Amino acid sequence: QKEVEQDPGPLSVPEGAIVSLNCTYSNSAFQYFMWYRQYSRKGPELLMYTYSSGNKEDGRFTAQVDKSSKYISLFIRDSQPSDSATYLCATQSGGSNYKLTFGKGTLLTVNP
Amino acid sequence: KAGVTQTPRYLIKTRGQQVTLSCSPISGHRSVSWYQQTPGQGLQFLFEYFSETQRNKGNFPGRFSGRQFSNSRSEMNVSTLELGDSALYLCASSSTDGTDTQYFGPGTRLTVL
């Protein structure tokens, strides 16, 4: 079993839709949770960063972490064609361990 | 602040050759991590350097090595290249101010023929 599982999609939605992206993880040591967005031929760009369980909102983006079920979610409201990209979840155990463990990414297309 | 920069952006090599990739972190960042991204395996951690010392290492063969200089710039080297080493190599820097947030560069696309 991979440490972080993510449905690769692809996911195609109409403009304005609410998008839900999800990951599960298996290692209870993970304390930090991130979502990165990666456009084609670019490096990953940090979208959201959360510590432990709870919700975090930033504009149209909401990240949720449920440590009891080892479940990570990213919601995108009022999706735009510019949101079309690959979304990667990532986890980190923290301390002096800077290793990020990534899901394989979900390819999202928002159609105008 | 300028972001993470990586050079070169594209590289073509043949099997058996070696290659050196360079990464300049965000000013003030002292931690540099390297990742390999392939369609099949996704993003995989190679190693992380802090103050010129390797602190963490992923599960890659010894052909993959790295170093960090006193100005926090980092290089990674791959010797005896194999076809399977074709990938996007990404560098990330972190501020080590407690947030541990990692910021990625644009990557170096390595093609091994």
Coordinates of C-alpha atoms in Angstrom, one line a residue:
Chain A
Q1 CA 0.0 0.0 0.0
K2 CA 1.4 3.4 -1.0
E3 CA 1.7 5.9 1.9
V4 CA -0.5 8.5 0.1
E5 CA -3.2 7.4 -2.3
Q6 CA -4.9 9.9 -4.7
D7 CA -7.3 9.2 -7.5
P8 CA -5.5 10.3 -10.7
G9 CA -8.7 11.2 -12.5
P10 CA -8.9 12.8 -15.0
L11 CA -11.6 15.0 -13.6
S12 CA -13.6 17.3 -16.0
V13 CA -16.1 19.9 -14.7
P14 CA -17.9 22.9 -16.2
E15 CA -16.9 26.4 -15.2
G16 CA -18.4 27.4 -11.9
A17 CA -18.7 23.9 -10.5
I18 CA -17.5 22.9 -7.0
V19 CA -14.6 20.6 -7.3
S20 CA -13.7 18.0 -4.6
L21 CA -10.2 16.4 -4.6
N22 CA -9.3 13.7 -2.1
C23 CA -6.4 11.7 -0.7
T24 CA -5.9 9.1 1.9
Y25 CA -2.8 8.3 3.8
S26 CA -1.6 5.4 5.9
N27 CA 1.2 6.8 8.2
S28 CA -0.1 8.2 11.5
A29 CA 3.2 10.1 11.9
F30 CA 2.2 12.6 9.2
Q31 CA 1.4 16.0 10.8
Y32 CA 1.6 18.5 8.0
F33 CA -0.6 18.4 4.9
M34 CA -0.3 20.3 1.7
W35 CA -1.9 20.8 -1.6
Y36 CA 0.2 21.8 -4.6
R37 CA -1.0 22.8 -8.1
Q38 CA 1.1 22.0 -11.1
Y39 CA 0.6 23.4 -14.5
S40 CA 2.0 21.5 -17.5
R41 CA 5.7 21.9 -17.8
K42 CA 6.0 23.8 -14.5
G43 CA 7.1 23.1 -11.0
P44 CA 4.4 22.5 -8.2
E45 CA 3.0 25.6 -6.6
L46 CA 1.9 25.5 -3.0
L47 CA -1.8 26.2 -2.6
M48 CA -2.7 25.2 0.9
Y49 CA -0.7 24.2 4.0
T50 CA -2.4 22.8 7.2
Y51 CA -1.2 21.4 10.4
S52 CA -3.1 18.5 12.0
S53 CA -6.8 18.1 11.7
G54 CA -9.2 20.9 10.7
N55 CA -10.2 23.2 7.9
K56 CA -8.4 26.0 6.3
E57 CA -9.9 28.5 3.8
D58 CA -8.1 30.7 1.3
G59 CA -10.3 32.5 -1.2
R60 CA -12.1 29.9 -3.4
F61 CA -10.0 27.0 -1.9
T62 CA -10.7 25.0 1.3
A63 CA -8.5 22.3 2.7
Q64 CA -9.8 19.7 5.1
V65 CA -7.8 17.2 7.1
D66 CA -9.4 14.4 9.1
K67 CA -6.6 12.6 11.0
S68 CA -9.0 10.1 12.5
S69 CA -9.8 8.7 9.1
K70 CA -6.5 9.7 7.5
Y71 CA -8.4 11.7 4.8
I72 CA -7.3 14.9 3.1
S73 CA -9.6 17.0 0.9
L74 CA -9.4 20.1 -1.2
F75 CA -12.5 22.0 -2.4
I76 CA -12.5 24.5 -5.1
R77 CA -15.5 26.8 -5.3
D78 CA -16.6 28.6 -8.5
S79 CA -14.0 26.8 -10.5
Q80 CA -12.4 28.6 -13.4
P81 CA -10.7 27.4 -16.6
S82 CA -7.4 28.8 -15.1
D83 CA -7.8 26.1 -12.3
S84 CA -7.1 23.4 -14.9
A85 CA -4.0 21.7 -13.7
T86 CA -2.7 18.7 -11.8
Y87 CA -3.4 18.8 -8.1
L88 CA -1.0 17.0 -5.8
C89 CA -1.6 16.3 -2.1
A90 CA 1.5 15.9 0.1
T91 CA 2.2 15.0 3.7
Q92 CA 5.1 15.5 6.0
S93 CA 5.9 14.1 9.4
G94 CA 7.6 17.2 10.6
G95 CA 10.5 17.7 13.0
S96 CA 13.8 17.6 11.2
N97 CA 12.3 15.4 8.5
Y98 CA 11.7 17.6 5.4
K99 CA 10.7 14.7 3.2
L100 CA 7.4 15.3 1.5
T101 CA 5.3 12.2 0.5
F102 CA 3.1 12.9 -2.5
G103 CA 0.0 11.4 -4.0
K104 CA 0.3 10.8 -7.7
G105 CA -1.9 13.9 -8.6
T106 CA -5.3 14.4 -10.0
L107 CA -5.6 16.0 -13.4
L108 CA -8.4 18.6 -13.4
T109 CA -9.9 20.3 -16.5
V110 CA -12.4 23.1 -16.0
N111 CA -14.4 23.6 -19.2
P112 CA -15.6 27.2 -20.1
Chain B
K1 CA 11.9 37.7 -3.5
A2 CA 13.1 35.7 -6.4
G3 CA 11.9 32.1 -6.5
V4 CA 13.8 28.9 -6.7
T5 CA 15.9 28.7 -9.8
Q6 CA 17.2 25.6 -11.5
T7 CA 19.6 25.1 -14.3
P8 CA 19.7 23.9 -16.9
R9 CA 16.0 23.6 -17.7
Y10 CA 16.4 20.9 -20.3
L11 CA 19.1 18.3 -20.8
I12 CA 19.6 15.4 -23.1
K13 CA 22.2 12.8 -22.3
T14 CA 23.0 9.2 -23.4
R15 CA 23.2 6.1 -21.3
G16 CA 26.3 5.8 -19.2
Q17 CA 27.0 9.5 -19.0
Q18 CA 26.8 11.5 -15.9
V19 CA 24.9 14.8 -15.3
T20 CA 25.0 17.6 -12.7
L21 CA 21.9 19.7 -12.0
S22 CA 22.0 23.0 -10.1
C23 CA 19.5 24.7 -7.7
S24 CA 19.5 28.1 -6.2
P25 CA 17.1 28.4 -3.3
I26 CA 15.0 31.4 -2.3
S27 CA 17.2 33.9 -0.5
G28 CA 17.4 33.1 3.2
H29 CA 16.3 29.5 2.8
R30 CA 18.8 27.0 4.1
S31 CA 17.1 23.7 3.4
V32 CA 17.1 22.3 -0.2
S33 CA 15.3 19.1 -1.2
W34 CA 15.4 17.2 -4.5
Y35 CA 12.6 15.2 -6.0
Q36 CA 12.2 13.1 -9.1
Q37 CA 8.9 13.2 -11.0
T38 CA 7.9 10.6 -13.5
P39 CA 4.5 9.7 -15.0
G40 CA 4.7 6.2 -13.5
Q41 CA 5.9 6.9 -10.0
G42 CA 4.9 10.6 -9.5
L43 CA 7.0 12.8 -7.2
Q44 CA 9.6 10.9 -5.2
F45 CA 12.0 12.3 -2.6
L46 CA 15.7 12.0 -3.4
F47 CA 17.4 13.9 -0.5
E48 CA 17.5 17.0 1.6
Y49 CA 20.4 19.2 2.6
F50 CA 20.6 21.8 5.4
S51 CA 23.7 23.8 6.1
E52 CA 25.8 21.7 3.7
T53 CA 24.8 18.4 5.5
Q54 CA 22.5 15.7 4.0
R55 CA 19.8 15.2 6.6
N56 CA 17.3 12.9 4.9
K57 CA 17.7 10.5 2.0
G58 CA 15.1 8.7 -0.1
N59 CA 15.3 5.2 -1.6
F60 CA 17.4 5.8 -4.6
P61 CA 20.6 4.1 -5.7
G62 CA 24.0 5.5 -4.9
R63 CA 24.3 6.8 -8.5
F64 CA 22.2 9.7 -7.2
S65 CA 24.2 12.1 -5.1
G66 CA 24.1 15.7 -4.0
R67 CA 25.8 18.4 -2.2
Q68 CA 25.1 21.9 -0.8
F69 CA 27.4 24.8 -0.7
S70 CA 27.9 27.4 2.0
N71 CA 25.6 29.9 0.2
S72 CA 22.8 27.2 0.3
R73 CA 23.0 26.5 -3.5
S74 CA 22.8 22.8 -4.2
E75 CA 23.8 20.4 -6.9
M76 CA 22.7 16.9 -7.6
N77 CA 24.7 14.4 -9.7
V78 CA 23.5 11.3 -11.4
S79 CA 26.3 9.0 -12.6
T80 CA 26.1 6.1 -15.2
L81 CA 22.8 7.3 -16.5
E82 CA 20.1 4.8 -17.3
L83 CA 17.0 5.2 -19.6
G84 CA 14.8 5.1 -16.5
D85 CA 16.5 8.2 -15.1
S86 CA 14.6 10.3 -17.7
A87 CA 12.4 12.5 -15.5
L88 CA 11.7 16.0 -14.3
Y89 CA 14.0 16.8 -11.4
L90 CA 12.6 19.3 -9.0
C91 CA 14.3 21.3 -6.3
A92 CA 12.5 22.8 -3.3
S93 CA 13.7 25.2 -0.7
S94 CA 12.3 25.7 2.8
S95 CA 12.7 28.6 5.2
T96 CA 13.2 26.4 8.3
D97 CA 11.4 29.0 10.3
G98 CA 9.0 26.4 11.8
T99 CA 6.5 26.5 8.9
D100 CA 8.7 24.1 6.9
T101 CA 6.9 25.1 3.8
Q102 CA 8.6 23.9 0.7
Y103 CA 8.7 26.0 -2.5
F104 CA 9.5 24.3 -5.8
G105 CA 11.6 25.5 -8.7
P106 CA 10.5 24.9 -12.4
G107 CA 12.6 21.7 -12.6
T108 CA 15.1 20.3 -15.0
R109 CA 13.8 18.0 -17.7
L110 CA 16.4 15.2 -18.2
T111 CA 16.1 12.9 -21.2
V112 CA 18.4 9.9 -21.4
L113 CA 18.7 8.3 -24.8

